[in-house]
mmCIF file of C-alpha atoms in Angstrom:
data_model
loop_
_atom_site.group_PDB
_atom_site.id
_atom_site.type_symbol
_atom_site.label_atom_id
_atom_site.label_comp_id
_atom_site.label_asym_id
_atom_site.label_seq_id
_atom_site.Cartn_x
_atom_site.Cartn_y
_atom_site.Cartn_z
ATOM 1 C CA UNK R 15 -25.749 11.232 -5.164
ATOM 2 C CA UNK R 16 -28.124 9.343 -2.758
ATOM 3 C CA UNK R 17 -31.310 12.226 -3.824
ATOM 4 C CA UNK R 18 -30.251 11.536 -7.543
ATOM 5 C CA UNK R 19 -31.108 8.142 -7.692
ATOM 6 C CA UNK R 20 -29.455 5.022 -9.859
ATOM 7 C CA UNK R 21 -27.859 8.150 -12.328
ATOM 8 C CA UNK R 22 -25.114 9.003 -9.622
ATOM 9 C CA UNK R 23 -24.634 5.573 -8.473
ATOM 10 C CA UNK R 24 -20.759 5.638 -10.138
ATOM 11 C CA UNK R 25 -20.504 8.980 -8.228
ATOM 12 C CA UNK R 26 -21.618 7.354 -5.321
ATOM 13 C CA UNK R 27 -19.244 4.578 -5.298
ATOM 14 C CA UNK R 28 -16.759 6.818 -5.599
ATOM 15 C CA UNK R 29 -17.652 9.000 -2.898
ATOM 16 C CA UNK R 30 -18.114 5.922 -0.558
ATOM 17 C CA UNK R 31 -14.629 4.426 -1.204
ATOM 18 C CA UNK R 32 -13.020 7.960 -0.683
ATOM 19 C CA UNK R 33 -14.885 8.240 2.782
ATOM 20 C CA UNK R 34 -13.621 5.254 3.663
ATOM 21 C CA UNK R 35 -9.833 6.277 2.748
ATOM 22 C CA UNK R 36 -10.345 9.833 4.584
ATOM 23 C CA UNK R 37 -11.971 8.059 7.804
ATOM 24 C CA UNK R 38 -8.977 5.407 7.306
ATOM 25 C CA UNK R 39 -6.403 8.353 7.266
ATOM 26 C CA UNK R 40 -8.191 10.193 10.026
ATOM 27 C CA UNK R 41 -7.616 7.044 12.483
ATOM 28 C CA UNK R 42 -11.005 6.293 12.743
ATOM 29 C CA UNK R 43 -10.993 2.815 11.752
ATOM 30 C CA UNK R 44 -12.124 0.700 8.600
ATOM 31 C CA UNK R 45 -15.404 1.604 8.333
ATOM 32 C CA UNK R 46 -16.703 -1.955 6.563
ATOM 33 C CA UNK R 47 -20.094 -0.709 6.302
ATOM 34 C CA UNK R 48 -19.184 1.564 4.403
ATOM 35 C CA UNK R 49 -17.041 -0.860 1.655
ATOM 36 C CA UNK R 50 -19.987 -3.607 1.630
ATOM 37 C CA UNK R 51 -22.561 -0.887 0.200
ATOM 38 C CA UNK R 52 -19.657 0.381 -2.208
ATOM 39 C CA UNK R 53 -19.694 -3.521 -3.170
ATOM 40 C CA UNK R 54 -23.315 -3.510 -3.452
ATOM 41 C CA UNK R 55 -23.342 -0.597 -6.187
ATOM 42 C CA UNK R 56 -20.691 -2.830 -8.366
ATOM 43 C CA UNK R 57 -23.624 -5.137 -9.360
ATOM 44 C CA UNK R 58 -25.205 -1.777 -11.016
ATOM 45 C CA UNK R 59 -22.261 -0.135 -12.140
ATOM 46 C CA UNK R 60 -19.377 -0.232 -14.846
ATOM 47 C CA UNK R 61 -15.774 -0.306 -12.739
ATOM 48 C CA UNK R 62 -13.030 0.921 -15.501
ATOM 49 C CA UNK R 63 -10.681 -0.572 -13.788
ATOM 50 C CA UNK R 64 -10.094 -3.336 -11.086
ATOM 51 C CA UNK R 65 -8.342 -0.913 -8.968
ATOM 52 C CA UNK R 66 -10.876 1.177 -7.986
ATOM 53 C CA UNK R 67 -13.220 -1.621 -6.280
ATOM 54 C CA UNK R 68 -14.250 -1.906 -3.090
ATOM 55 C CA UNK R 69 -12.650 -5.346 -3.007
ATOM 56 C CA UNK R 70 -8.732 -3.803 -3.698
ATOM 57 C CA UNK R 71 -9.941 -0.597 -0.454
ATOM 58 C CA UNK R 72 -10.724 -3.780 1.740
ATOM 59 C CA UNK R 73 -7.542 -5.752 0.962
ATOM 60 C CA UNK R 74 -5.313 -2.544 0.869
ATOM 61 C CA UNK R 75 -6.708 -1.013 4.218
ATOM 62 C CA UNK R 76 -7.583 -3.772 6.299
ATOM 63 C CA UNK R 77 -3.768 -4.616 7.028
ATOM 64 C CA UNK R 78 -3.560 -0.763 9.020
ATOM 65 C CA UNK R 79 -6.293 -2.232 11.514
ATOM 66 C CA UNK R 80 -4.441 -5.573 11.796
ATOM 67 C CA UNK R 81 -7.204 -7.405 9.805
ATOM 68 C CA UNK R 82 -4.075 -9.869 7.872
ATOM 69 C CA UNK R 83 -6.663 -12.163 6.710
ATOM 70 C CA UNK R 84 -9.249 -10.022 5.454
ATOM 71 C CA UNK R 85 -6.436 -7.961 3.866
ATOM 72 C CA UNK R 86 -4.964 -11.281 2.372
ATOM 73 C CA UNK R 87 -7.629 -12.385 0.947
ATOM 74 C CA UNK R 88 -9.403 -9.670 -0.632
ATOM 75 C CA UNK R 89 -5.985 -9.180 -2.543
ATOM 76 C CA UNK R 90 -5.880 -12.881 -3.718
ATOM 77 C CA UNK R 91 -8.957 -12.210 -5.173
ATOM 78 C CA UNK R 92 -8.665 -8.923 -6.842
ATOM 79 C CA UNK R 93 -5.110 -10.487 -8.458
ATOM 80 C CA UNK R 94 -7.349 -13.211 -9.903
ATOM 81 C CA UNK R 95 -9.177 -10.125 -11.543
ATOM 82 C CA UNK R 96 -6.795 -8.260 -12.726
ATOM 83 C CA UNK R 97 -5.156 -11.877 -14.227
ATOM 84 C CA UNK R 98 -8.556 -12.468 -15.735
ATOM 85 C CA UNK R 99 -8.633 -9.012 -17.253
ATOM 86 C CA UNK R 100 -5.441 -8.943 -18.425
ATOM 87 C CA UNK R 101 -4.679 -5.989 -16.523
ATOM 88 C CA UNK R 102 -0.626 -5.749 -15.586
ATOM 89 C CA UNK R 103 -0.458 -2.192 -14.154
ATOM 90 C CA UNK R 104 -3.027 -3.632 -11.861
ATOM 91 C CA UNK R 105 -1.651 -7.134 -11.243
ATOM 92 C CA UNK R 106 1.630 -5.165 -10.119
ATOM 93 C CA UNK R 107 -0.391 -3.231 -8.138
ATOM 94 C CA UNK R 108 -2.192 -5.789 -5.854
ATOM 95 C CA UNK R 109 1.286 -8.276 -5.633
ATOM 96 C CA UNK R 110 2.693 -5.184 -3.933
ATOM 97 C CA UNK R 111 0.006 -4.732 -1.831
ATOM 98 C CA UNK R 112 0.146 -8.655 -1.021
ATOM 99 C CA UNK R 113 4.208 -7.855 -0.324
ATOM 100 C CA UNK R 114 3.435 -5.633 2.349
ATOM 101 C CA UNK R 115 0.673 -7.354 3.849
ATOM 102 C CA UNK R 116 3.249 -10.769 4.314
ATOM 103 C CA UNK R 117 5.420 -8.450 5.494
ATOM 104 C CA UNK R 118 3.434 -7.385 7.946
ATOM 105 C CA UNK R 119 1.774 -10.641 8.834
ATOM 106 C CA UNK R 120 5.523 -11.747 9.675
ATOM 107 C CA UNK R 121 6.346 -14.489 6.635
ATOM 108 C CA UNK R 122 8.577 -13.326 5.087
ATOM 109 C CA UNK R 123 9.018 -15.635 2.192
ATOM 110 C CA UNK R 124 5.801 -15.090 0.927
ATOM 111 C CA UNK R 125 6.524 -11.757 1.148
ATOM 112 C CA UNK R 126 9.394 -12.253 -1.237
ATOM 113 C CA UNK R 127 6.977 -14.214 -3.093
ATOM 114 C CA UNK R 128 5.039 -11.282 -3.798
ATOM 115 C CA UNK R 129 7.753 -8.817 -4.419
ATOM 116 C CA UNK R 130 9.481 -11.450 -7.121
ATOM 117 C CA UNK R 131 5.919 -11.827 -8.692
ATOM 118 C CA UNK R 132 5.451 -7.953 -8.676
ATOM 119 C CA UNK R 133 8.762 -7.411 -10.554
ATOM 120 C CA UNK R 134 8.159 -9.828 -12.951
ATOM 121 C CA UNK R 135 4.594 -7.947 -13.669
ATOM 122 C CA UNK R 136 6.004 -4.618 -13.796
ATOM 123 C CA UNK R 137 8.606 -5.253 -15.869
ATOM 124 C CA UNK R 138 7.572 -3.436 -19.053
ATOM 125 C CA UNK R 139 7.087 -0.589 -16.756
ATOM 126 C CA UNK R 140 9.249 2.279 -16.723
ATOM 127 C CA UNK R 141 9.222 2.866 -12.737
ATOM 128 C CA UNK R 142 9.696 1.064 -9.587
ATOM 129 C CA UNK R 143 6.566 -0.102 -8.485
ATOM 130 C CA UNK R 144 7.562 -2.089 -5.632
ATOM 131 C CA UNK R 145 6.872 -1.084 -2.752
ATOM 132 C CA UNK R 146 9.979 -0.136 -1.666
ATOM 133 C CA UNK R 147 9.897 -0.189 2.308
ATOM 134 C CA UNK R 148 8.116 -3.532 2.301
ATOM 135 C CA UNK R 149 11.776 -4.436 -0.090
ATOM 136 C CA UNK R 150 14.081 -2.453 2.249
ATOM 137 C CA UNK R 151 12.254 -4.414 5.536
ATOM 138 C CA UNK R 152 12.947 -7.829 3.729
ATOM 139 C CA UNK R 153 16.368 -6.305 3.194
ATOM 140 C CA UNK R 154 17.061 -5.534 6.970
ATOM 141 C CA UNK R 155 15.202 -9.177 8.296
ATOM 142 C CA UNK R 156 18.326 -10.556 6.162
ATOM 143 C CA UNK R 157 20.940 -8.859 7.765
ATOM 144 C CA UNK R 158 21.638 -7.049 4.146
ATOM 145 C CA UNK R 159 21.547 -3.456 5.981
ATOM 146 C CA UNK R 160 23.746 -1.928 3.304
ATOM 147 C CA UNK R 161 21.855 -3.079 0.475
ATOM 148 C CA UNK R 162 18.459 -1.473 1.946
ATOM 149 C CA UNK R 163 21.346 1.418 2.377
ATOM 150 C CA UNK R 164 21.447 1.253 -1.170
ATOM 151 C CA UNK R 165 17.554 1.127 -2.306
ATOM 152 C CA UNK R 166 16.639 3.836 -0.292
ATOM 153 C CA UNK R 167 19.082 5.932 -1.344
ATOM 154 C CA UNK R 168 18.363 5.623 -5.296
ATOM 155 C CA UNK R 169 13.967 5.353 -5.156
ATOM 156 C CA UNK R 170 13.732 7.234 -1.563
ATOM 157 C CA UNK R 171 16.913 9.780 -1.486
ATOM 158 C CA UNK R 172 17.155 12.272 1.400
ATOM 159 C CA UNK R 173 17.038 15.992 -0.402
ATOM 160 C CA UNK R 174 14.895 19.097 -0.308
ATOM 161 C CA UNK R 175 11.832 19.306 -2.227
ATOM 162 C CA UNK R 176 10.300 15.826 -2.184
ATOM 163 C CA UNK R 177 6.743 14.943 -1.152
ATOM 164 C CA UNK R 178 6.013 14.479 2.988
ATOM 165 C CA UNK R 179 5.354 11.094 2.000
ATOM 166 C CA UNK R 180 8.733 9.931 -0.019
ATOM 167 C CA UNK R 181 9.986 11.751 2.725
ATOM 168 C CA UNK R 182 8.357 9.514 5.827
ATOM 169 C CA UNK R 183 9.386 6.144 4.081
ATOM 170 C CA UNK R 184 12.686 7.226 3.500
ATOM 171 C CA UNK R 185 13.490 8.639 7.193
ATOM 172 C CA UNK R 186 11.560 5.296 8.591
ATOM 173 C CA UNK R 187 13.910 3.328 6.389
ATOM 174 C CA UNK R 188 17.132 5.289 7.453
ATOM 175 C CA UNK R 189 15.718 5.245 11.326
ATOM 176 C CA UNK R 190 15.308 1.528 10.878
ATOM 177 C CA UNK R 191 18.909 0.774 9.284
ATOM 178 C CA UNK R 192 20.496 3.274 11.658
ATOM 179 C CA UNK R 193 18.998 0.959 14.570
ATOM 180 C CA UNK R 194 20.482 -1.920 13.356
ATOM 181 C CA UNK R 195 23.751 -0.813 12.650
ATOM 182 C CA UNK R 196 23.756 0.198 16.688
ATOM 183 C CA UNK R 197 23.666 4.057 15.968
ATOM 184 C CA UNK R 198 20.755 5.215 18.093
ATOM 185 C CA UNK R 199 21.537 9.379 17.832
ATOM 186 C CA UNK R 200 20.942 8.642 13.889
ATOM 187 C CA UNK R 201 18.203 6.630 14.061
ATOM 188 C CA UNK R 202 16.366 8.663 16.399
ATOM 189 C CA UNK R 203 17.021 11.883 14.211
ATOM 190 C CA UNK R 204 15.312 9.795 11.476
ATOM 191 C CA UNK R 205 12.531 8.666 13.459
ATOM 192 C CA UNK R 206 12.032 12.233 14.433
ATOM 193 C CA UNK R 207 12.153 13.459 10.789
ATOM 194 C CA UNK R 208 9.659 10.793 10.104
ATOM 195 C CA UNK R 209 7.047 12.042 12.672
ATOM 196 C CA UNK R 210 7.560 15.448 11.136
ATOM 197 C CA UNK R 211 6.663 14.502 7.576
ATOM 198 C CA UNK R 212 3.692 12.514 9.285
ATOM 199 C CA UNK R 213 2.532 15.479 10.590
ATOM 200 C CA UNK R 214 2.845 17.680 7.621
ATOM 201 C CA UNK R 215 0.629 14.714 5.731
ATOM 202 C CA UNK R 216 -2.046 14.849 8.499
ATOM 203 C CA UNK R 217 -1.267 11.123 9.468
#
C-alpha cells in the first residue's frame, strides 16, 4: 500500500490498525507508533464508520497494557463522535468499552455508569451488547453472586459447540463465582477450562 501511493491509503489504514490488533494479541505491546500514523492517514481518508478509527484501537487496547487514562480518554472522545454522528450501534459500542475500562480502573460506579448508558443506547437492538463479564464483575463486587450465576448462564452458557472465546468469558466468570462462593475444586476446573480456550484462541 506504501509503493502505491495516496490510492491505497484506506488500505493502508486498515492494514496498520490490524497490525496493531495482531501485535496486541501476540503480547507484544501497543505499538502507538503504529496508531499515530493510522491517525495521520484519517486527515486524507473517508472513515465509514467511527468504529474503525485509530482513536476507538487506542481507547479499546490501551486498557490490556494498563494505560486507564489513555484508554479513558480516547473513548470519551470517540462517544462524542459517534453522538455527533448519530451513530447508536457505535455509541453502544464505545459505553461498553468505557464499562470495562472503569471496571478495570477499579470505580465501579462509573462503571455502572457506562453499562446503564450502554443499555439505554442499545435498546432498539436485538442482542446483548453489553459486555457481559465487565456486568457479571459488577455483579460479584456486589455480593450478587447468583445473579452473575444467572447472566452467564443465559448470554455465556456452558455447552459444546460455542466459540473459544464465549467459551473463556464464560469459564472466567464461573471460576470467578465459584471462588467466591468458597468452592476452590470448581473454580479451579473453570480457571483451567479458561486457559484451555485461551490457548485454542492463540491468546
Amino acid at each position: 500500500a506504501e509503493q502505491a501511493g495516496p490510492a491505497a491509503d484506506t488500505s493502508l489504514h486498515r492494514a496498520l490498525i490490524n497490525l496493531v490488533i495482531v501485535k496486541a494479541n501476540a503480547a507484544q505491546g501497543l505499538d502507538v507508533s503504529l496508531l499515530d500514523r493510522a491517525e495521520q492517514l484519517e486527515d486524507r481518508i473517508q472513515l465509514s464508520r467511527v468504529h474503525d478509527s485509530a482513536e476507538v484501537c487506542r481507547g479499546l487496547w490501551s486498557r490490556y497494557v494498563e494505560d486507564i487514562d489513555t484508554s479513558r480518554a480516547a473513548l470519551d472522545r470517540s462517544i462524542e463522535r459517534a453522538r455527533d454522528a448519530g451513530d447508536d450501534f457505535g455509541l453502544a459500542t464505545f459505553l461498553s468499552y468505557l464499562a470495562a475500562t472503569e471496571e478495570l480502573a477499579g470505580d465501579f460506579q462509573a462503571a455502572r455508569e457506562a453499562l446503564v448508558a450502554t443499555a439505554a443506547a442499545a435498546a432498539w437492538l436485538d442482542m446483548p451488547l453489553l459486555p457481559l463479564v465487565t456486568r457479571c464483575n459488577l455483579l460479584i463486587a456486589d455480593g450478587d453472586l447468583d445473579g452473575a450465576q444467572v447472566v452467564a448462564d443465559q448470554y455465556l452458557p456452558d455447552s459444546p459447540g460455542r466459540r473459544a472465546g464465549s467459551q473463556f468469558r464464560g469459564n472466567l466468570v464461573r471460576g470467578r463465582i465459584s471462588a467466591w462462593r468458597g468452592d476452590s475444586t470448581a473454580a479451579a476446573g473453570y480457571f483451567e477450562a479458561a486457559g484451555r480456550s485461551a490457548d485454542e484462541s492463540g491468546w
